[in-house]
PDB file of C-alpha atoms in Angstrom:
ATOM      1  CA  MET W   1      88.317  71.201  72.101  1.00  0.00           C
ATOM      2  CA  THR W   2      86.673  74.243  73.575  1.00  0.00           C
ATOM      3  CA  CYS W   3      83.745  74.372  76.375  1.00  0.00           C
ATOM      4  CA  TYR W   4      81.483  75.618  73.458  1.00  0.00           C
ATOM      5  CA  ASP W   5      82.409  72.619  71.331  1.00  0.00           C
ATOM      6  CA  ARG W   6      80.131  70.350  73.977  1.00  0.00           C
ATOM      7  CA  THR W   7      77.423  72.306  75.419  1.00  0.00           C
ATOM      8  CA  GLY W   8      77.215  74.951  72.029  1.00  0.00           C
ATOM      9  CA  VAL W   9      75.151  72.786  69.850  1.00  0.00           C
ATOM     10  CA  THR W  10      71.892  74.312  70.734  1.00  0.00           C
ATOM     11  CA  TYR W  11      73.201  77.995  70.633  1.00  0.00           C
ATOM     12  CA  SER W  12      71.395  78.958  67.231  1.00  0.00           C
ATOM     13  CA  LEU W  13      67.747  77.954  68.749  1.00  0.00           C
ATOM     14  CA  THR W  14      67.987  79.631  72.402  1.00  0.00           C
ATOM     15  CA  ARG W  15      70.496  82.020  72.562  1.00  0.00           C
ATOM     16  CA  ARG W  16      69.538  84.552  70.176  1.00  0.00           C
ATOM     17  CA  ALA W  17      69.930  88.496  70.381  1.00  0.00           C
ATOM     18  CA  ASP W  18      67.351  90.401  72.782  1.00  0.00           C
ATOM     19  CA  PRO W  19      66.956  93.602  70.872  1.00  0.00           C
ATOM     20  CA  ARG W  20      66.676  95.691  74.210  1.00  0.00           C
ATOM     21  CA  LEU W  21      69.702  94.556  75.240  1.00  0.00           C
ATOM     22  CA  ALA W  22      71.109  94.828  71.908  1.00  0.00           C
ATOM     23  CA  ALA W  23      70.559  98.210  71.953  1.00  0.00           C
ATOM     24  CA  VAL W  24      72.338  98.685  74.860  1.00  0.00           C
ATOM     25  CA  ILE W  25      75.447  97.620  73.796  1.00  0.00           C
ATOM     26  CA  ASP W  26      75.474  99.388  70.663  1.00  0.00           C
ATOM     27  CA  GLU W  27      74.825 102.621  72.606  1.00  0.00           C
ATOM     28  CA  ALA W  28      78.413 101.459  74.158  1.00  0.00           C
ATOM     29  CA  LEU W  29      80.124 101.555  71.429  1.00  0.00           C
ATOM     30  CA  GLY W  30      79.050 104.763  70.538  1.00  0.00           C
ATOM     31  CA  ASP W  31      80.608 106.587  67.681  1.00  0.00           C
ATOM     32  CA  ALA W  32      82.487 103.153  66.854  1.00  0.00           C
ATOM     33  CA  ALA W  33      82.727 102.722  62.982  1.00  0.00           C
ATOM     34  CA  SER W  34      84.369  99.464  62.907  1.00  0.00           C
ATOM     35  CA  VAL W  35      83.544  96.501  65.464  1.00  0.00           C
ATOM     36  CA  ALA W  36      85.680  93.709  66.371  1.00  0.00           C
ATOM     37  CA  ASN W  37      83.376  90.895  67.937  1.00  0.00           C
ATOM     38  CA  ILE W  38      85.378  88.714  70.138  1.00  0.00           C
ATOM     39  CA  GLY W  39      84.366  85.064  71.833  1.00  0.00           C
ATOM     40  CA  ALA W  40      81.966  86.179  68.566  1.00  0.00           C
ATOM     41  CA  GLY W  41      79.556  82.792  69.191  1.00  0.00           C
ATOM     42  CA  THR W  42      77.217  82.191  66.521  1.00  0.00           C
ATOM     43  CA  GLY W  43      76.666  86.239  65.939  1.00  0.00           C
ATOM     44  CA  SER W  44      74.133  87.058  68.855  1.00  0.00           C
ATOM     45  CA  TYR W  45      74.749  91.305  69.510  1.00  0.00           C
ATOM     46  CA  GLU W  46      76.830  91.652  66.423  1.00  0.00           C
ATOM     47  CA  PRO W  47      76.580  95.006  64.998  1.00  0.00           C
ATOM     48  CA  SER W  48      76.025  96.205  61.455  1.00  0.00           C
ATOM     49  CA  ARG W  49      79.707  97.838  61.568  1.00  0.00           C
ATOM     50  CA  THR W  50      81.636  94.876  62.723  1.00  0.00           C
ATOM     51  CA  VAL W  51      83.865  94.041  60.462  1.00  0.00           C
ATOM     52  CA  VAL W  52      85.682  90.898  62.027  1.00  0.00           C
ATOM     53  CA  ALA W  53      84.495  88.261  64.086  1.00  0.00           C
ATOM     54  CA  VAL W  54      86.802  85.761  66.138  1.00  0.00           C
ATOM     55  CA  GLU W  55      85.642  83.040  67.693  1.00  0.00           C
ATOM     56  CA  PRO W  56      87.371  79.796  69.101  1.00  0.00           C
ATOM     57  CA  SER W  57      84.915  76.785  68.274  1.00  0.00           C
ATOM     58  CA  ARG W  58      83.613  75.427  65.165  1.00  0.00           C
ATOM     59  CA  VAL W  59      80.371  74.234  66.915  1.00  0.00           C
ATOM     60  CA  MET W  60      79.349  78.114  67.217  1.00  0.00           C
ATOM     61  CA  ILE W  61      80.906  79.209  63.528  1.00  0.00           C
ATOM     62  CA  ASN W  62      78.746  76.941  61.787  1.00  0.00           C
ATOM     63  CA  GLN W  63      75.694  77.872  63.526  1.00  0.00           C
ATOM     64  CA  ARG W  64      76.209  81.526  62.174  1.00  0.00           C
ATOM     65  CA  SER W  65      74.145  82.968  60.044  1.00  0.00           C
ATOM     66  CA  ALA W  66      75.479  83.714  55.920  1.00  0.00           C
ATOM     67  CA  THR W  67      74.764  86.934  56.469  1.00  0.00           C
ATOM     68  CA  ALA W  68      76.901  87.479  60.029  1.00  0.00           C
ATOM     69  CA  ALA W  69      80.259  89.165  59.927  1.00  0.00           C
ATOM     70  CA  PRO W  70      84.041  87.428  58.840  1.00  0.00           C
ATOM     71  CA  VAL W  71      84.503  85.093  61.330  1.00  0.00           C
ATOM     72  CA  VAL W  72      88.109  83.599  62.429  1.00  0.00           C
ATOM     73  CA  GLN W  73      88.477  80.691  64.110  1.00  0.00           C
ATOM     74  CA  ALA W  74      91.002  81.783  66.967  1.00  0.00           C
ATOM     75  CA  ALA W  75      91.356  82.611  70.743  1.00  0.00           C
ATOM     76  CA  ALA W  76      90.956  86.198  72.667  1.00  0.00           C
ATOM     77  CA  GLU W  77      94.410  85.580  73.934  1.00  0.00           C
ATOM     78  CA  ALA W  78      95.956  86.193  70.066  1.00  0.00           C
ATOM     79  CA  LEU W  79      93.540  87.505  67.934  1.00  0.00           C
ATOM     80  CA  PRO W  80      94.798  87.794  64.150  1.00  0.00           C
ATOM     81  CA  ILE W  81      94.014  91.362  64.429  1.00  0.00           C
ATOM     82  CA  ALA W  82      96.372  93.995  63.265  1.00  0.00           C
ATOM     83  CA  THR W  83      97.366  96.390  66.338  1.00  0.00           C
ATOM     84  CA  GLY W  84      94.231  99.604  66.260  1.00  0.00           C
ATOM     85  CA  ALA W  85      92.592  97.848  63.288  1.00  0.00           C
ATOM     86  CA  VAL W  86      89.282  98.663  64.788  1.00  0.00           C
ATOM     87  CA  ASP W  87      87.602 101.332  66.359  1.00  0.00           C
ATOM     88  CA  ALA W  88      85.758  99.062  69.085  1.00  0.00           C
ATOM     89  CA  ALA W  89      85.865  95.699  70.455  1.00  0.00           C
ATOM     90  CA  MET W  90      83.269  94.192  71.939  1.00  0.00           C
ATOM     91  CA  ALA W  91      83.154  91.013  74.325  1.00  0.00           C
ATOM     92  CA  VAL W  92      79.624  89.499  75.314  1.00  0.00           C
ATOM     93  CA  LEU W  93      78.944  86.933  77.534  1.00  0.00           C
ATOM     94  CA  THR W  94      82.461  85.023  76.904  1.00  0.00           C
ATOM     95  CA  VAL W  95      85.199  86.123  79.314  1.00  0.00           C
ATOM     96  CA  HIS W  96      84.196  84.044  81.618  1.00  0.00           C
ATOM     97  CA  HIS W  97      85.479  81.191  79.458  1.00  0.00           C
ATOM     98  CA  TRP W  98      88.660  82.679  78.221  1.00  0.00           C
ATOM     99  CA  ALA W  99      92.043  80.989  79.469  1.00  0.00           C
ATOM    100  CA  ASP W 100      93.637  83.960  80.245  1.00  0.00           C
ATOM    101  CA  LEU W 101      91.634  87.028  81.161  1.00  0.00           C
ATOM    102  CA  ALA W 102      94.338  89.110  81.247  1.00  0.00           C
ATOM    103  CA  THR W 103      96.237  88.760  78.008  1.00  0.00           C
ATOM    104  CA  GLY W 104      92.326  88.469  76.239  1.00  0.00           C
ATOM    105  CA  VAL W 105      91.720  92.260  77.575  1.00  0.00           C
ATOM    106  CA  SER W 106      95.423  93.394  76.444  1.00  0.00           C
ATOM    107  CA  GLU W 107      94.151  91.745  73.004  1.00  0.00           C
ATOM    108  CA  MET W 108      91.270  93.716  73.369  1.00  0.00           C
ATOM    109  CA  ARG W 109      92.857  96.344  74.029  1.00  0.00           C
ATOM    110  CA  ARG W 110      96.119  96.432  71.159  1.00  0.00           C
ATOM    111  CA  VAL W 111      93.310  95.729  68.550  1.00  0.00           C
ATOM    112  CA  ALA W 112      90.734  98.607  69.268  1.00  0.00           C
ATOM    113  CA  ARG W 113      91.635 102.403  69.133  1.00  0.00           C
ATOM    114  CA  ARG W 114      88.414 103.483  71.027  1.00  0.00           C
ATOM    115  CA  ARG W 115      86.975 101.564  73.576  1.00  0.00           C
ATOM    116  CA  ALA W 116      86.708  98.043  74.458  1.00  0.00           C
ATOM    117  CA  VAL W 117      82.673  96.895  75.575  1.00  0.00           C
ATOM    118  CA  ILE W 118      82.137  93.866  77.496  1.00  0.00           C
ATOM    119  CA  LEU W 119      79.196  92.473  78.665  1.00  0.00           C
ATOM    120  CA  THR W 120      79.418  89.685  81.916  1.00  0.00           C
ATOM    121  CA  TRP W 121      77.835  89.679  85.059  1.00  0.00           C
ATOM    122  CA  ASP W 122      78.596  89.888  88.955  1.00  0.00           C
ATOM    123  CA  SER W 123      78.540  86.569  90.990  1.00  0.00           C
ATOM    124  CA  ALA W 124      78.037  88.389  93.979  1.00  0.00           C
ATOM    125  CA  VAL W 125      74.459  89.426  93.020  1.00  0.00           C
ATOM    126  CA  HIS W 126      73.381  86.840  90.304  1.00  0.00           C
ATOM    127  CA  ARG W 127      74.134  83.821  93.332  1.00  0.00           C
ATOM    128  CA  ASP W 128      70.675  85.353  95.114  1.00  0.00           C
ATOM    129  CA  PHE W 129      69.076  84.802  91.913  1.00  0.00           C
ATOM    130  CA  TRP W 130      65.594  82.320  93.028  1.00  0.00           C
ATOM    131  CA  LEU W 131      66.855  79.873  90.901  1.00  0.00           C
ATOM    132  CA  LEU W 132      70.120  79.374  92.014  1.00  0.00           C
ATOM    133  CA  ARG W 133      69.360  80.181  95.631  1.00  0.00           C
ATOM    134  CA  GLU W 134      66.129  78.138  96.414  1.00  0.00           C
ATOM    135  CA  TYR W 135      66.940  74.959  93.625  1.00  0.00           C
ATOM    136  CA  LEU W 136      70.206  74.995  92.145  1.00  0.00           C
ATOM    137  CA  PRO W 137      73.091  75.563  95.048  1.00  0.00           C
ATOM    138  CA  ASP W 138      75.571  73.568  93.110  1.00  0.00           C
ATOM    139  CA  ALA W 139      74.797  75.710  89.516  1.00  0.00           C
ATOM    140  CA  ALA W 140      75.438  78.380  91.986  1.00  0.00           C
ATOM    141  CA  GLU W 141      78.958  76.854  92.437  1.00  0.00           C
ATOM    142  CA  THR W 142      79.873  76.324  88.795  1.00  0.00           C
ATOM    143  CA  ASP W 143      78.336  80.043  88.435  1.00  0.00           C
ATOM    144  CA  ALA W 144      80.847  80.957  90.847  1.00  0.00           C
ATOM    145  CA  ARG W 145      83.663  79.572  89.690  1.00  0.00           C
ATOM    146  CA  LEU W 146      82.853  80.780  85.899  1.00  0.00           C
ATOM    147  CA  ALA W 147      82.844  84.605  86.674  1.00  0.00           C
ATOM    148  CA  VAL W 148      85.405  87.005  86.351  1.00  0.00           C
ATOM    149  CA  SER W 149      85.401  89.629  88.777  1.00  0.00           C
ATOM    150  CA  ILE W 150      84.175  92.929  88.039  1.00  0.00           C
ATOM    151  CA  GLU W 151      86.694  94.942  89.860  1.00  0.00           C
ATOM    152  CA  THR W 152      89.913  92.446  88.164  1.00  0.00           C
ATOM    153  CA  LEU W 153      88.034  93.443  84.918  1.00  0.00           C
ATOM    154  CA  ALA W 154      87.643  96.754  85.305  1.00  0.00           C
ATOM    155  CA  SER W 155      91.351  97.030  86.613  1.00  0.00           C
ATOM    156  CA  LEU W 156      92.386  95.322  83.371  1.00  0.00           C
ATOM    157  CA  LEU W 157      90.527  97.653  81.231  1.00  0.00           C
ATOM    158  CA  GLY W 158      93.057 101.063  82.624  1.00  0.00           C
ATOM    159  CA  ASP W 159      92.029 104.157  83.900  1.00  0.00           C
ATOM    160  CA  ARG W 160      88.517 105.446  82.281  1.00  0.00           C
ATOM    161  CA  VAL W 161      86.182 102.807  82.932  1.00  0.00           C
ATOM    162  CA  SER W 162      82.328 102.653  83.602  1.00  0.00           C
ATOM    163  CA  ILE W 163      80.409 100.147  85.032  1.00  0.00           C
ATOM    164  CA  ALA W 164      76.665 100.199  84.519  1.00  0.00           C
ATOM    165  CA  PRO W 165      73.764  97.443  85.283  1.00  0.00           C
ATOM    166  CA  VAL W 166      71.812  95.684  82.811  1.00  0.00           C
ATOM    167  CA  LEU W 167      68.557  94.585  83.279  1.00  0.00           C
ATOM    168  CA  VAL W 168      66.959  91.558  82.130  1.00  0.00           C
ATOM    169  CA  PRO W 169      63.248  91.981  80.250  1.00  0.00           C
ATOM    170  CA  HIS W 170      60.927  89.742  81.835  1.00  0.00           C
ATOM    171  CA  ASP W 171      60.510  88.383  78.039  1.00  0.00           C
ATOM    172  CA  CYS W 172      63.903  88.482  77.210  1.00  0.00           C
ATOM    173  CA  VAL W 173      64.238  86.276  74.216  1.00  0.00           C
ATOM    174  CA  ASP W 174      68.223  85.356  74.625  1.00  0.00           C
ATOM    175  CA  GLY W 175      68.006  82.322  76.873  1.00  0.00           C
ATOM    176  CA  PHE W 176      71.034  82.873  79.353  1.00  0.00           C
ATOM    177  CA  GLY W 177      70.865  82.298  83.130  1.00  0.00           C
ATOM    178  CA  GLY W 178      68.536  84.847  84.251  1.00  0.00           C
ATOM    179  CA  ALA W 179      66.370  84.922  81.459  1.00  0.00           C
ATOM    180  CA  TYR W 180      63.718  82.976  82.787  1.00  0.00           C
ATOM    181  CA  TRP W 181      63.551  84.620  85.671  1.00  0.00           C
ATOM    182  CA  ARG W 182      59.332  85.580  85.761  1.00  0.00           C
ATOM    183  CA  ARG W 183      59.153  82.203  83.372  1.00  0.00           C
ATOM    184  CA  PRO W 184      60.454  79.319  85.427  1.00  0.00           C
ATOM    185  CA  ASP W 185      59.041  76.792  83.813  1.00  0.00           C
ATOM    186  CA  ALA W 186      61.878  77.142  80.970  1.00  0.00           C
ATOM    187  CA  TYR W 187      64.371  76.271  83.132  1.00  0.00           C
ATOM    188  CA  LEU W 188      63.200  72.451  83.107  1.00  0.00           C
ATOM    189  CA  ASP W 189      63.606  72.498  79.195  1.00  0.00           C
ATOM    190  CA  ALA W 190      66.500  70.183  78.441  1.00  0.00           C
ATOM    191  CA  ALA W 191      67.359  72.381  75.107  1.00  0.00           C
ATOM    192  CA  VAL W 192      67.293  75.987  77.169  1.00  0.00           C
ATOM    193  CA  GLN W 193      69.861  74.161  79.845  1.00  0.00           C
ATOM    194  CA  ALA W 194      71.499  73.146  77.272  1.00  0.00           C
ATOM    195  CA  GLY W 195      72.142  76.892  76.404  1.00  0.00           C
ATOM    196  CA  MET W 196      73.313  78.487  80.124  1.00  0.00           C
ATOM    197  CA  SER W 197      76.796  77.805  80.943  1.00  0.00           C
ATOM    198  CA  LEU W 198      75.353  77.606  84.868  1.00  0.00           C
ATOM    199  CA  MET W 199      73.442  74.544  84.541  1.00  0.00           C
ATOM    200  CA  ALA W 200      75.396  72.547  81.327  1.00  0.00           C
ATOM    201  CA  LEU W 201      78.058  72.566  83.567  1.00  0.00           C
ATOM    202  CA  THR W 202      77.302  71.404  86.233  1.00  0.00           C
ATOM    203  CA  PRO W 203      76.463  67.756  86.198  1.00  0.00           C
ATOM    204  CA  LYS W 204      72.828  66.442  85.758  1.00  0.00           C
ATOM    205  CA  ALA W 205      72.694  64.516  88.786  1.00  0.00           C
ATOM    206  CA  LEU W 206      73.619  67.503  90.769  1.00  0.00           C
ATOM    207  CA  LEU W 207      70.691  69.594  89.105  1.00  0.00           C
ATOM    208  CA  ARG W 208      68.040  66.878  89.255  1.00  0.00           C
ATOM    209  CA  GLU W 209      66.849  66.972  92.843  1.00  0.00           C
ATOM    210  CA  GLY W 210      66.879  70.866  92.296  1.00  0.00           C
ATOM    211  CA  LEU W 211      64.545  70.996  89.530  1.00  0.00           C
ATOM    212  CA  LYS W 212      62.444  68.220  90.454  1.00  0.00           C
ATOM    213  CA  ARG W 213      61.674  70.218  93.618  1.00  0.00           C
ATOM    214  CA  LEU W 214      61.050  73.123  90.836  1.00  0.00           C
ATOM    215  CA  ARG W 215      58.568  71.394  88.960  1.00  0.00           C
ATOM    216  CA  SER W 216      56.526  70.507  92.757  1.00  0.00           C
ATOM    217  CA  ASP W 217      56.749  73.886  93.700  1.00  0.00           C
ATOM    218  CA  LEU W 218      55.249  75.043  90.108  1.00  0.00           C
ATOM    219  CA  ASP W 219      52.172  72.202  90.053  1.00  0.00           C
ATOM    220  CA  SER W 220      51.577  73.193  93.391  1.00  0.00           C
ATOM    221  CA  GLY W 221      51.671  76.854  93.200  1.00  0.00           C
ATOM    222  CA  ALA W 222      54.100  77.284  95.864  1.00  0.00           C
ATOM    223  CA  TRP W 223      56.640  78.793  93.565  1.00  0.00           C
ATOM    224  CA  GLN W 224      54.219  81.870  92.777  1.00  0.00           C
ATOM    225  CA  ARG W 225      53.229  82.265  96.024  1.00  0.00           C
ATOM    226  CA  ARG W 226      56.420  82.905  97.278  1.00  0.00           C
ATOM    227  CA  HIS W 227      57.380  84.836  94.224  1.00  0.00           C
ATOM    228  CA  ALA W 228      54.990  87.104  94.059  1.00  0.00           C
ATOM    229  CA  ASP W 229      56.413  90.441  94.134  1.00  0.00           C
ATOM    230  CA  ILE W 230      59.110  89.530  90.819  1.00  0.00           C
ATOM    231  CA  LEU W 231      55.966  88.422  89.427  1.00  0.00           C
ATOM    232  CA  ARG W 232      54.676  92.328  89.097  1.00  0.00           C
ATOM    233  CA  GLU W 233      58.076  93.120  87.943  1.00  0.00           C
ATOM    234  CA  SER W 234      58.501  94.193  83.762  1.00  0.00           C
ATOM    235  CA  GLU W 235      62.475  93.811  84.539  1.00  0.00           C
ATOM    236  CA  LEU W 236      65.340  93.055  86.893  1.00  0.00           C
ATOM    237  CA  ASP W 237      68.727  93.379  88.183  1.00  0.00           C
ATOM    238  CA  LEU W 238      70.280  89.804  88.337  1.00  0.00           C
ATOM    239  CA  GLY W 239      73.710  91.443  88.150  1.00  0.00           C
ATOM    240  CA  TYR W 240      75.023  91.773  84.662  1.00  0.00           C
ATOM    241  CA  ARG W 241      76.501  94.378  83.866  1.00  0.00           C
ATOM    242  CA  LEU W 242      78.227  96.340  80.901  1.00  0.00           C
ATOM    243  CA  VAL W 243      82.087  97.090  81.685  1.00  0.00           C
ATOM    244  CA  VAL W 244      83.470  99.502  79.240  1.00  0.00           C
ATOM    245  CA  GLY W 245      87.012 101.104  78.673  1.00  0.00           C
ATOM    246  CA  GLU W 246      87.713 103.859  76.871  1.00  0.00           C
ATOM    247  CA  PHE W 247      90.903 104.362  74.876  1.00  0.00           C
ATOM    248  CA  ASP W 248      91.290 107.673  73.459  1.00  0.00           C
TER     249      ASP W 248
END
């Protein structure tokens, strides 16, 4: 059983692709005519040029659209794809769940002729996010345990690697951990919580007190006063990073 067999039941409801993030990923894929989506989940961010998706969780596969790319149930560490079969391999907010990061990245490099595009996050930046810093320290610890070192990931991708920040828009429609930074009420929603690894994988008892304080601060206006600065922002750097390795 994979992590997402337990936590991914609501993904098709709360984890929809945000078109602005999709555009960033699509641009990074460049001129790749064929793409493999690794750890593909429900199919978010798959461009039309995706020829195969690989996903280990049947729960996630069952939530894929009938029009999504063909999917194979398999793990990143043993891709059922021929060597050099696609121009590019992509992995969106998934590498932190791989059992063996080095093997998974090696497999991406094996199957992709030109590049690998990976969206992940820098835990050192993300842990300063107000939700984790002020209310959910135990979720911050979960987040830190899950996080993959950006430096390690870059080293596994080879000598030609670029790392770029991916800013989160204030009205992001993809409900990952930092998506609701300007809509704090959303973090009190059970369905939203279920779609975030940092909350879904933290025992509920360890979240209860912090979420209670968040509710109280929202009701009193204390949160709004303390965060008046970010309420004026349209996008924010919460540590999400696009890591691209070039092979050709």
